[in-house]
Amino acid sequence: NIDSFEDCLANAYLKLQYYDEAIAEYQRILQLNPKYTLAQFHLASAYQAKGLKSEAKNAYQKFIETWNEADHDLKELSTAQKFLLQN
């Protein structure tokens, strides 16, 4: 179950608003496991928080594509869809 801890450092960076570090760490994680959907979502969130709308849009789209079978009422999915509708 080590995969569930893979994004701890990136999540801490994101929470502390160290967006460059969070982005780099999420990218590293996604290099190892491109289907790590929550890492993709958080990468999009980091881009959005940093004001990188184009990158956030691409990352949210990729997140939705990867998690296309998820429950439609999940908070992350609705957040991504809302962002894409507004941008």
N, CA, C and O atoms as a Tinker XYZ file with bonds, in Angstrom:
   348  protein
     1  N      0.800000   -1.204000    0.000000    73     2
     2  CA     0.000000    0.000000    0.000000    64     1     3
     3  C      0.842000    1.268000    0.000000    63     2     4     5
     4  O      0.362000    2.334000    0.385000    81     3
     5  N      2.076000    1.159000   -0.423000    73     3     6
     6  CA     2.951000    2.333000   -0.432000    64     5     7
     7  C      2.451000    3.392000   -1.409000    63     6     8     9
     8  O      2.722000    4.577000   -1.217000    81     7
     9  N      1.719000    2.983000   -2.464000    73     7    10
    10  CA     1.198000    3.954000   -3.427000    64     9    11
    11  C      0.334000    5.011000   -2.767000    63    10    12    13
    12  O      0.320000    6.161000   -3.205000    81    11
    13  N     -0.379000    4.641000   -1.728000    73    11    14
    14  CA    -1.260000    5.614000   -1.072000    64    13    15
    15  C     -0.489000    6.719000   -0.359000    63    14    16    17
    16  O     -1.073000    7.733000    0.022000    81    15
    17  N      0.817000    6.533000   -0.176000    73    15    18
    18  CA     1.644000    7.544000    0.472000    64    17    19
    19  C      2.549000    8.276000   -0.511000    63    18    20    21
    20  O      3.293000    9.176000   -0.121000    81    19
    21  N      2.488000    7.896000   -1.771000    73    19    22
    22  CA     3.387000    8.460000   -2.778000    64    21    23
    23  C      3.237000    9.974000   -2.917000    63    22    24    25
    24  O      4.211000   10.668000   -3.207000    81    23
    25  N      2.038000   10.485000   -2.714000    73    23    26
    26  CA     1.801000   11.904000   -2.946000    64    25    27
    27  C      1.812000   12.762000   -1.676000    63    26    28    29
    28  O      1.419000   13.927000   -1.721000    81    27
    29  N      2.248000   12.214000   -0.570000    73    27    30
    30  CA     2.231000   12.964000    0.702000    64    29    31
    31  C      3.051000   14.251000    0.631000    63    30    32    33
    32  O      2.593000   15.304000    1.074000    81    31
    33  N      4.246000   14.172000    0.083000    73    31    34
    34  CA     5.095000   15.356000   -0.002000    64    33    35
    35  C      4.458000   16.403000   -0.913000    63    34    36    37
    36  O      4.430000   17.587000   -0.580000    81    35
    37  N      3.949000   15.966000   -2.054000    73    35    38
    38  CA     3.306000   16.894000   -2.984000    64    37    39
    39  C      2.085000   17.546000   -2.341000    63    38    40    41
    40  O      1.860000   18.746000   -2.500000    81    39
    41  N      1.302000   16.754000   -1.617000    73    39    42
    42  CA     0.117000   17.306000   -0.941000    64    41    43
    43  C      0.509000   18.336000    0.112000    63    42    44    45
    44  O     -0.171000   19.347000    0.283000    81    43
    45  N      1.602000   18.077000    0.810000    73    43    46
    46  CA     2.077000   19.038000    1.813000    64    45    47
    47  C      2.517000   20.340000    1.140000    63    46    48    49
    48  O      2.191000   21.433000    1.605000    81    47
    49  N      3.258000   20.206000    0.045000    73    47    50
    50  CA     3.657000   21.409000   -0.697000    64    49    51
    51  C      2.430000   22.209000   -1.142000    63    50    52    53
    52  O      2.403000   23.434000   -1.020000    81    51
    53  N      1.424000   21.511000   -1.654000    73    51    54
    54  CA     0.216000   22.190000   -2.126000    64    53    55
    55  C     -0.480000   22.914000   -0.979000    63    54    56    57
    56  O     -0.898000   24.063000   -1.119000    81    55
    57  N     -0.598000   22.235000    0.144000    73    55    58
    58  CA    -1.265000   22.832000    1.302000    64    57    59
    59  C     -0.504000   24.056000    1.823000    63    58    60    61
    60  O     -1.109000   25.021000    2.290000    81    59
    61  N      0.814000   24.004000    1.738000    73    59    62
    62  CA     1.648000   25.119000    2.193000    64    61    63
    63  C      1.794000   26.214000    1.134000    63    62    64    65
    64  O      2.490000   27.206000    1.350000    81    63
    65  N      1.141000   26.027000    0.006000    73    63    66
    66  CA     1.164000   26.970000   -1.113000    64    65    67
    67  C      2.541000   27.089000   -1.755000    63    66    68    69
    68  O      2.892000   28.148000   -2.276000    81    67
    69  N      3.317000   26.020000   -1.722000    73    67    70
    70  CA     4.584000   25.934000   -2.452000    64    69    71
    71  C      4.266000   25.301000   -3.793000    63    70    72    73
    72  O      4.552000   24.127000   -4.029000    81    71
    73  N      3.669000   26.099000   -4.670000    73    71    74
    74  CA     3.091000   25.552000   -5.891000    64    73    75
    75  C      4.129000   24.983000   -6.853000    63    74    76    77
    76  O      3.887000   23.940000   -7.461000    81    75
    77  N      5.260000   25.630000   -7.004000    73    75    78
    78  CA     6.281000   25.105000   -7.903000    64    77    79
    79  C      6.764000   23.729000   -7.450000    63    78    80    81
    80  O      6.925000   22.817000   -8.261000    81    79
    81  N      6.992000   23.594000   -6.146000    73    79    82
    82  CA     7.445000   22.317000   -5.608000    64    81    83
    83  C      6.357000   21.246000   -5.744000    63    82    84    85
    84  O      6.642000   20.095000   -6.075000    81    83
    85  N      5.113000   21.641000   -5.485000    73    83    86
    86  CA     3.994000   20.698000   -5.613000    64    85    87
    87  C      3.863000   20.223000   -7.055000    63    86    88    89
    88  O      3.695000   19.030000   -7.308000    81    87
    89  N      3.939000   21.145000   -7.985000    73    87    90
    90  CA     3.827000   20.794000   -9.403000    64    89    91
    91  C      4.925000   19.819000   -9.802000    63    90    92    93
    92  O      4.661000   18.811000  -10.458000    81    91
    93  N      6.144000   20.117000   -9.411000    73    91    94
    94  CA     7.265000   19.228000   -9.744000    64    93    95
    95  C      7.067000   17.840000   -9.150000    63    94    96    97
    96  O      7.347000   16.837000   -9.807000    81    95
    97  N      6.595000   17.777000   -7.933000    73    95    98
    98  CA     6.403000   16.487000   -7.268000    64    97    99
    99  C      5.248000   15.708000   -7.898000    63    98   100   101
   100  O      5.366000   14.499000   -8.100000    81    99
   101  N      4.147000   16.366000   -8.209000    73    99   102
   102  CA     3.039000   15.673000   -8.875000    64   101   103
   103  C      3.460000   15.183000  -10.257000    63   102   104   105
   104  O      3.067000   14.094000  -10.677000    81   103
   105  N      4.248000   15.972000  -10.957000    73   103   106
   106  CA     4.743000   15.532000  -12.265000    64   105   107
   107  C      5.626000   14.298000  -12.123000    63   106   108   109
   108  O      5.550000   13.380000  -12.939000    81   107
   109  N      6.460000   14.275000  -11.092000    73   107   110
   110  CA     7.315000   13.110000  -10.839000    64   109   111
   111  C      6.458000   11.871000  -10.589000    63   110   112   113
   112  O      6.722000   10.798000  -11.131000    81   111
   113  N      5.442000   12.035000   -9.770000    73   111   114
   114  CA     4.551000   10.915000   -9.441000    64   113   115
   115  C      3.854000   10.404000  -10.702000    63   114   116   117
   116  O      3.755000    9.196000  -10.921000    81   115
   117  N      3.377000   11.329000  -11.522000    73   115   118
   118  CA     2.653000   10.939000  -12.726000    64   117   119
   119  C      3.576000   10.320000  -13.773000    63   118   120   121
   120  O      3.112000    9.578000  -14.639000    81   119
   121  N      4.859000   10.611000  -13.707000    73   119   122
   122  CA     5.829000    9.917000  -14.568000    64   121   123
   123  C      5.904000    8.446000  -14.179000    63   122   124   125
   124  O      6.010000    7.571000  -15.039000    81   123
   125  N      5.850000    8.185000  -12.883000    73   123   126
   126  CA     5.905000    6.808000  -12.385000    64   125   127
   127  C      4.592000    6.067000  -12.594000    63   126   128   129
   128  O      4.585000    4.876000  -12.907000    81   127
   129  N      3.477000    6.778000  -12.418000    73   127   130
   130  CA     2.154000    6.161000  -12.531000    64   129   131
   131  C      1.185000    7.164000  -13.161000    63   130   132   133
   132  O      0.546000    7.938000  -12.448000    81   131
   133  N      1.072000    7.157000  -14.497000    73   131   134
   134  CA     0.209000    8.125000  -15.181000    64   133   135
   135  C     -1.278000    7.993000  -14.842000    63   134   136   137
   136  O     -2.058000    8.896000  -15.145000    81   135
   137  N     -1.672000    6.902000  -14.231000    73   135   138
   138  CA    -3.082000    6.700000  -13.897000    64   137   139
   139  C     -3.387000    7.022000  -12.434000    63   138   140   141
   140  O     -4.437000    6.637000  -11.919000    81   139
   141  N     -2.497000    7.709000  -11.782000    73   139   142
   142  CA    -2.716000    8.125000  -10.400000    64   141   143
   143  C     -3.633000    9.353000  -10.448000    63   142   144   145
   144  O     -3.175000   10.496000  -10.474000    81   143
   145  N     -4.927000    9.082000  -10.460000    73   143   146
   146  CA    -5.909000   10.124000  -10.763000    64   145   147
   147  C     -5.917000   11.273000   -9.762000    63   146   148   149
   148  O     -6.061000   12.428000  -10.162000    81   147
   149  N     -5.770000   10.993000   -8.503000    73   147   150
   150  CA    -5.783000   12.087000   -7.521000    64   149   151
   151  C     -4.549000   12.968000   -7.649000    63   150   152   153
   152  O     -4.621000   14.170000   -7.391000    81   151
   153  N     -3.427000   12.395000   -8.039000    73   151   154
   154  CA    -2.242000   13.210000   -8.295000    64   153   155
   155  C     -2.504000   14.133000   -9.479000    63   154   156   157
   156  O     -2.083000   15.290000   -9.475000    81   155
   157  N     -3.199000   13.620000  -10.492000    73   155   158
   158  CA    -3.550000   14.447000  -11.655000    64   157   159
   159  C     -4.475000   15.586000  -11.245000    63   158   160   161
   160  O     -4.305000   16.722000  -11.687000    81   159
   161  N     -5.449000   15.279000  -10.402000    73   159   162
   162  CA    -6.364000   16.312000   -9.915000    64   161   163
   163  C     -5.618000   17.375000   -9.123000    63   162   164   165
   164  O     -5.834000   18.570000   -9.325000    81   163
   165  N     -4.743000   16.944000   -8.226000    73   163   166
   166  CA    -4.007000   17.903000   -7.406000    64   165   167
   167  C     -3.006000   18.703000   -8.238000    63   166   168   169
   168  O     -2.738000   19.865000   -7.933000    81   167
   169  N     -2.457000   18.097000   -9.274000    73   167   170
   170  CA    -1.590000   18.843000  -10.186000    64   169   171
   171  C     -2.389000   19.974000  -10.828000    63   170   172   173
   172  O     -1.918000   21.108000  -10.909000    81   171
   173  N     -3.586000   19.660000  -11.279000    73   171   174
   174  CA    -4.453000   20.687000  -11.864000    64   173   175
   175  C     -4.759000   21.780000  -10.844000    63   174   176   177
   176  O     -4.766000   22.964000  -11.181000    81   175
   177  N     -5.008000   21.389000   -9.615000    73   175   178
   178  CA    -5.285000   22.362000   -8.547000    64   177   179
   179  C     -4.093000   23.277000   -8.302000    63   178   180   181
   180  O     -4.256000   24.476000   -8.078000    81   179
   181  N     -2.896000   22.704000   -8.346000    73   179   182
   182  CA    -1.682000   23.507000   -8.150000    64   181   183
   183  C     -1.502000   24.494000   -9.301000    63   182   184   185
   184  O     -1.163000   25.656000   -9.078000    81   183
   185  N     -1.726000   24.035000  -10.521000    73   183   186
   186  CA    -1.660000   24.939000  -11.671000    64   185   187
   187  C     -2.682000   26.064000  -11.522000    63   186   188   189
   188  O     -2.371000   27.231000  -11.760000    81   187
   189  N     -3.888000   25.709000  -11.133000    73   187   190
   190  CA    -4.954000   26.700000  -10.974000    64   189   191
   191  C     -4.565000   27.725000   -9.908000    63   190   192   193
   192  O     -4.715000   28.928000  -10.123000    81   191
   193  N     -4.073000   27.262000   -8.773000    73   191   194
   194  CA    -3.694000   28.164000   -7.686000    64   193   195
   195  C     -2.556000   29.095000   -8.101000    63   194   196   197
   196  O     -2.473000   30.232000   -7.636000    81   195
   197  N     -1.700000   28.614000   -8.960000    73   195   198
   198  CA    -0.573000   29.429000   -9.437000    64   197   199
   199  C     -0.998000   30.375000  -10.557000    63   198   200   201
   200  O     -0.221000   31.238000  -10.967000    81   199
   201  N     -2.226000   30.219000  -11.055000    73   199   202
   202  CA    -2.718000   31.095000  -12.107000    64   201   203
   203  C     -2.401000   30.619000  -13.511000    63   202   204   205
   204  O     -2.514000   31.386000  -14.467000    81   203
   205  N     -2.006000   29.365000  -13.644000    73   203   206
   206  CA    -1.676000   28.785000  -14.945000    64   205   207
   207  C     -2.914000   28.089000  -15.511000    63   206   208   209
   208  O     -3.044000   26.867000  -15.444000    81   207
   209  N     -3.822000   28.898000  -16.072000    73   207   210
   210  CA    -5.126000   28.383000  -16.496000    64   209   211
   211  C     -5.036000   27.330000  -17.589000    63   210   212   213
   212  O     -5.744000   26.325000  -17.535000    81   211
   213  N     -4.184000   27.540000  -18.572000    73   211   214
   214  CA    -4.061000   26.584000  -19.672000    64   213   215
   215  C     -3.580000   25.222000  -19.171000    63   214   216   217
   216  O     -4.115000   24.182000  -19.554000    81   215
   217  N     -2.563000   25.246000  -18.312000    73   215   218
   218  CA    -2.034000   23.995000  -17.749000    64   217   219
   219  C     -3.075000   23.330000  -16.854000    63   218   220   221
   220  O     -3.223000   22.108000  -16.867000    81   219
   221  N     -3.800000   24.145000  -16.069000    73   219   222
   222  CA    -4.854000   23.604000  -15.202000    64   221   223
   223  C     -5.944000   22.959000  -16.041000    63   222   224   225
   224  O     -6.424000   21.873000  -15.717000    81   223
   225  N     -6.330000   23.625000  -17.111000    73   223   226
   226  CA    -7.365000   23.083000  -17.987000    64   225   227
   227  C     -6.945000   21.729000  -18.559000    63   226   228   229
   228  O     -7.723000   20.775000  -18.540000    81   227
   229  N     -5.716000   21.648000  -19.065000    73   227   230
   230  CA    -5.222000   20.382000  -19.618000    64   229   231
   231  C     -5.176000   19.285000  -18.556000    63   230   232   233
   232  O     -5.542000   18.139000  -18.816000    81   231
   233  N     -4.725000   19.646000  -17.370000    73   231   234
   234  CA    -4.622000   18.654000  -16.294000    64   233   235
   235  C     -6.003000   18.205000  -15.823000    63   234   236   237
   236  O     -6.201000   17.020000  -15.554000    81   235
   237  N     -6.956000   19.120000  -15.720000    73   235   238
   238  CA    -8.316000   18.735000  -15.331000    64   237   239
   239  C     -8.951000   17.855000  -16.407000    63   238   240   241
   240  O     -9.647000   16.894000  -16.080000    81   239
   241  N     -8.726000   18.165000  -17.671000    73   239   242
   242  CA    -9.265000   17.323000  -18.743000    64   241   243
   243  C     -8.688000   15.914000  -18.674000    63   242   244   245
   244  O     -9.407000   14.927000  -18.833000    81   243
   245  N     -7.404000   15.834000  -18.438000    73   243   246
   246  CA    -6.749000   14.525000  -18.321000    64   245   247
   247  C     -7.291000   13.768000  -17.109000    63   246   248   249
   248  O     -7.499000   12.556000  -17.164000    81   247
   249  N     -7.516000   14.493000  -16.022000    73   247   250
   250  CA    -8.086000   13.880000  -14.819000    64   249   251
   251  C     -9.451000   13.281000  -15.126000    63   250   252   253
   252  O     -9.726000   12.140000  -14.754000    81   251
   253  N    -10.302000   14.039000  -15.799000    73   251   254
   254  CA   -11.652000   13.560000  -16.121000    64   253   255
   255  C    -11.586000   12.358000  -17.062000    63   254   256   257
   256  O    -12.343000   11.401000  -16.898000    81   255
   257  N    -10.689000   12.399000  -18.042000    73   255   258
   258  CA   -10.532000   11.270000  -18.961000    64   257   259
   259  C    -10.079000   10.014000  -18.228000    63   258   260   261
   260  O    -10.556000    8.914000  -18.506000    81   259
   261  N     -9.165000   10.189000  -17.299000    73   259   262
   262  CA    -8.637000    9.042000  -16.549000    64   261   263
   263  C     -9.671000    8.477000  -15.589000    63   262   264   265
   264  O     -9.733000    7.268000  -15.366000    81   263
   265  N    -10.475000    9.358000  -15.030000    73   263   266
   266  CA   -11.456000    8.941000  -14.023000    64   265   267
   267  C    -12.873000    8.943000  -14.597000    63   266   268   269
   268  O    -13.827000    9.317000  -13.915000    81   267
   269  N    -12.997000    8.527000  -15.845000    73   267   270
   270  CA   -14.285000    8.596000  -16.535000    64   269   271
   271  C    -15.331000    7.641000  -15.976000    63   270   272   273
   272  O    -16.518000    7.804000  -16.258000    81   271
   273  N    -14.929000    6.670000  -15.206000    73   271   274
   274  CA   -15.882000    5.719000  -14.626000    64   273   275
   275  C    -16.191000    6.011000  -13.159000    63   274   276   277
   276  O    -16.849000    5.215000  -12.489000    81   275
   277  N    -15.725000    7.129000  -12.675000    73   275   278
   278  CA   -15.953000    7.481000  -11.267000    64   277   279
   279  C    -17.396000    7.928000  -11.053000    63   278   280   281
   280  O    -18.095000    8.294000  -11.997000    81   279
   281  N    -17.820000    7.890000   -9.813000    73   279   282
   282  CA   -19.142000    8.406000   -9.462000    64   281   283
   283  C    -19.213000    9.881000   -9.819000    63   282   284   285
   284  O    -18.296000   10.643000   -9.512000    81   283
   285  N    -20.286000   10.280000  -10.459000    73   283   286
   286  CA   -20.407000   11.645000  -10.945000    64   285   287
   287  C    -20.616000   12.667000   -9.836000    63   286   288   289
   288  O    -20.517000   13.869000  -10.082000    81   287
   289  N    -20.901000   12.212000   -8.627000    73   287   290
   290  CA   -21.110000   13.161000   -7.535000    64   289   291
   291  C    -19.865000   13.366000   -6.669000    63   290   292   293
   292  O    -19.948000   13.974000   -5.601000    81   291
   293  N    -18.726000   12.868000   -7.115000    73   291   294
   294  CA   -17.496000   13.085000   -6.357000    64   293   295
   295  C    -17.078000   14.549000   -6.423000    63   294   296   297
   296  O    -17.180000   15.195000   -7.466000    81   295
   297  N    -16.610000   15.053000   -5.297000    73   295   298
   298  CA   -16.222000   16.460000   -5.185000    64   297   299
   299  C    -15.150000   16.834000   -6.206000    63   298   300   301
   300  O    -15.242000   17.882000   -6.844000    81   299
   301  N    -14.147000   15.995000   -6.364000    73   299   302
   302  CA   -13.055000   16.282000   -7.284000    64   301   303
   303  C    -13.552000   16.383000   -8.728000    63   302   304   305
   304  O    -13.137000   17.266000   -9.479000    81   303
   305  N    -14.429000   15.481000   -9.097000    73   303   306
   306  CA   -14.962000   15.482000  -10.456000    64   305   307
   307  C    -15.792000   16.736000  -10.722000    63   306   308   309
   308  O    -15.669000   17.351000  -11.782000    81   307
   309  N    -16.630000   17.113000   -9.770000    73   307   310
   310  CA   -17.442000   18.316000   -9.966000    64   309   311
   311  C    -16.572000   19.576000   -9.973000    63   310   312   313
   312  O    -16.875000   20.523000  -10.700000    81   311
   313  N    -15.507000   19.605000   -9.184000    73   311   314
   314  CA   -14.587000   20.733000   -9.185000    64   313   315
   315  C    -13.912000   20.881000  -10.551000    63   314   316   317
   316  O    -13.813000   21.986000  -11.084000    81   315
   317  N    -13.451000   19.770000  -11.106000    73   315   318
   318  CA   -12.801000   19.789000  -12.414000    64   317   319
   319  C    -13.782000   20.235000  -13.502000    63   318   320   321
   320  O    -13.437000   21.054000  -14.354000    81   319
   321  N    -14.982000   19.705000  -13.471000    73   319   322
   322  CA   -15.983000   20.062000  -14.481000    64   321   323
   323  C    -16.356000   21.539000  -14.380000    63   322   324   325
   324  O    -16.514000   22.216000  -15.396000    81   323
   325  N    -16.494000   22.029000  -13.167000    73   323   326
   326  CA   -16.832000   23.436000  -12.957000    64   325   327
   327  C    -15.742000   24.343000  -13.515000    63   326   328   329
   328  O    -16.034000   25.341000  -14.175000    81   327
   329  N    -14.488000   23.997000  -13.249000    73   327   330
   330  CA   -13.374000   24.788000  -13.766000    64   329   331
   331  C    -13.402000   24.805000  -15.292000    63   330   332   333
   332  O    -13.235000   25.858000  -15.908000    81   331
   333  N    -13.614000   23.640000  -15.896000    73   331   334
   334  CA   -13.608000   23.564000  -17.348000    64   333   335
   335  C    -14.759000   24.362000  -17.962000    63   334   336   337
   336  O    -14.601000   24.947000  -19.033000    81   335
   337  N    -15.894000   24.391000  -17.305000    73   335   338
   338  CA   -17.015000   25.174000  -17.812000    64   337   339
   339  C    -16.755000   26.674000  -17.737000    63   338   340   341
   340  O    -17.209000   27.433000  -18.593000    81   339
   341  N    -16.033000   27.088000  -16.727000    73   339   342
   342  CA   -15.765000   28.512000  -16.523000    64   341   343
   343  C    -14.565000   29.008000  -17.328000    63   342   344   345
   344  O    -14.368000   30.212000  -17.487000    81   343
   345  N    -13.775000   28.079000  -17.827000    73   343   346
   346  CA   -12.564000   28.485000  -18.550000    64   345   347
   347  C    -12.602000   27.880000  -19.911000    63   346   348
   348  O    -11.683000   28.084000  -20.704000    81   347
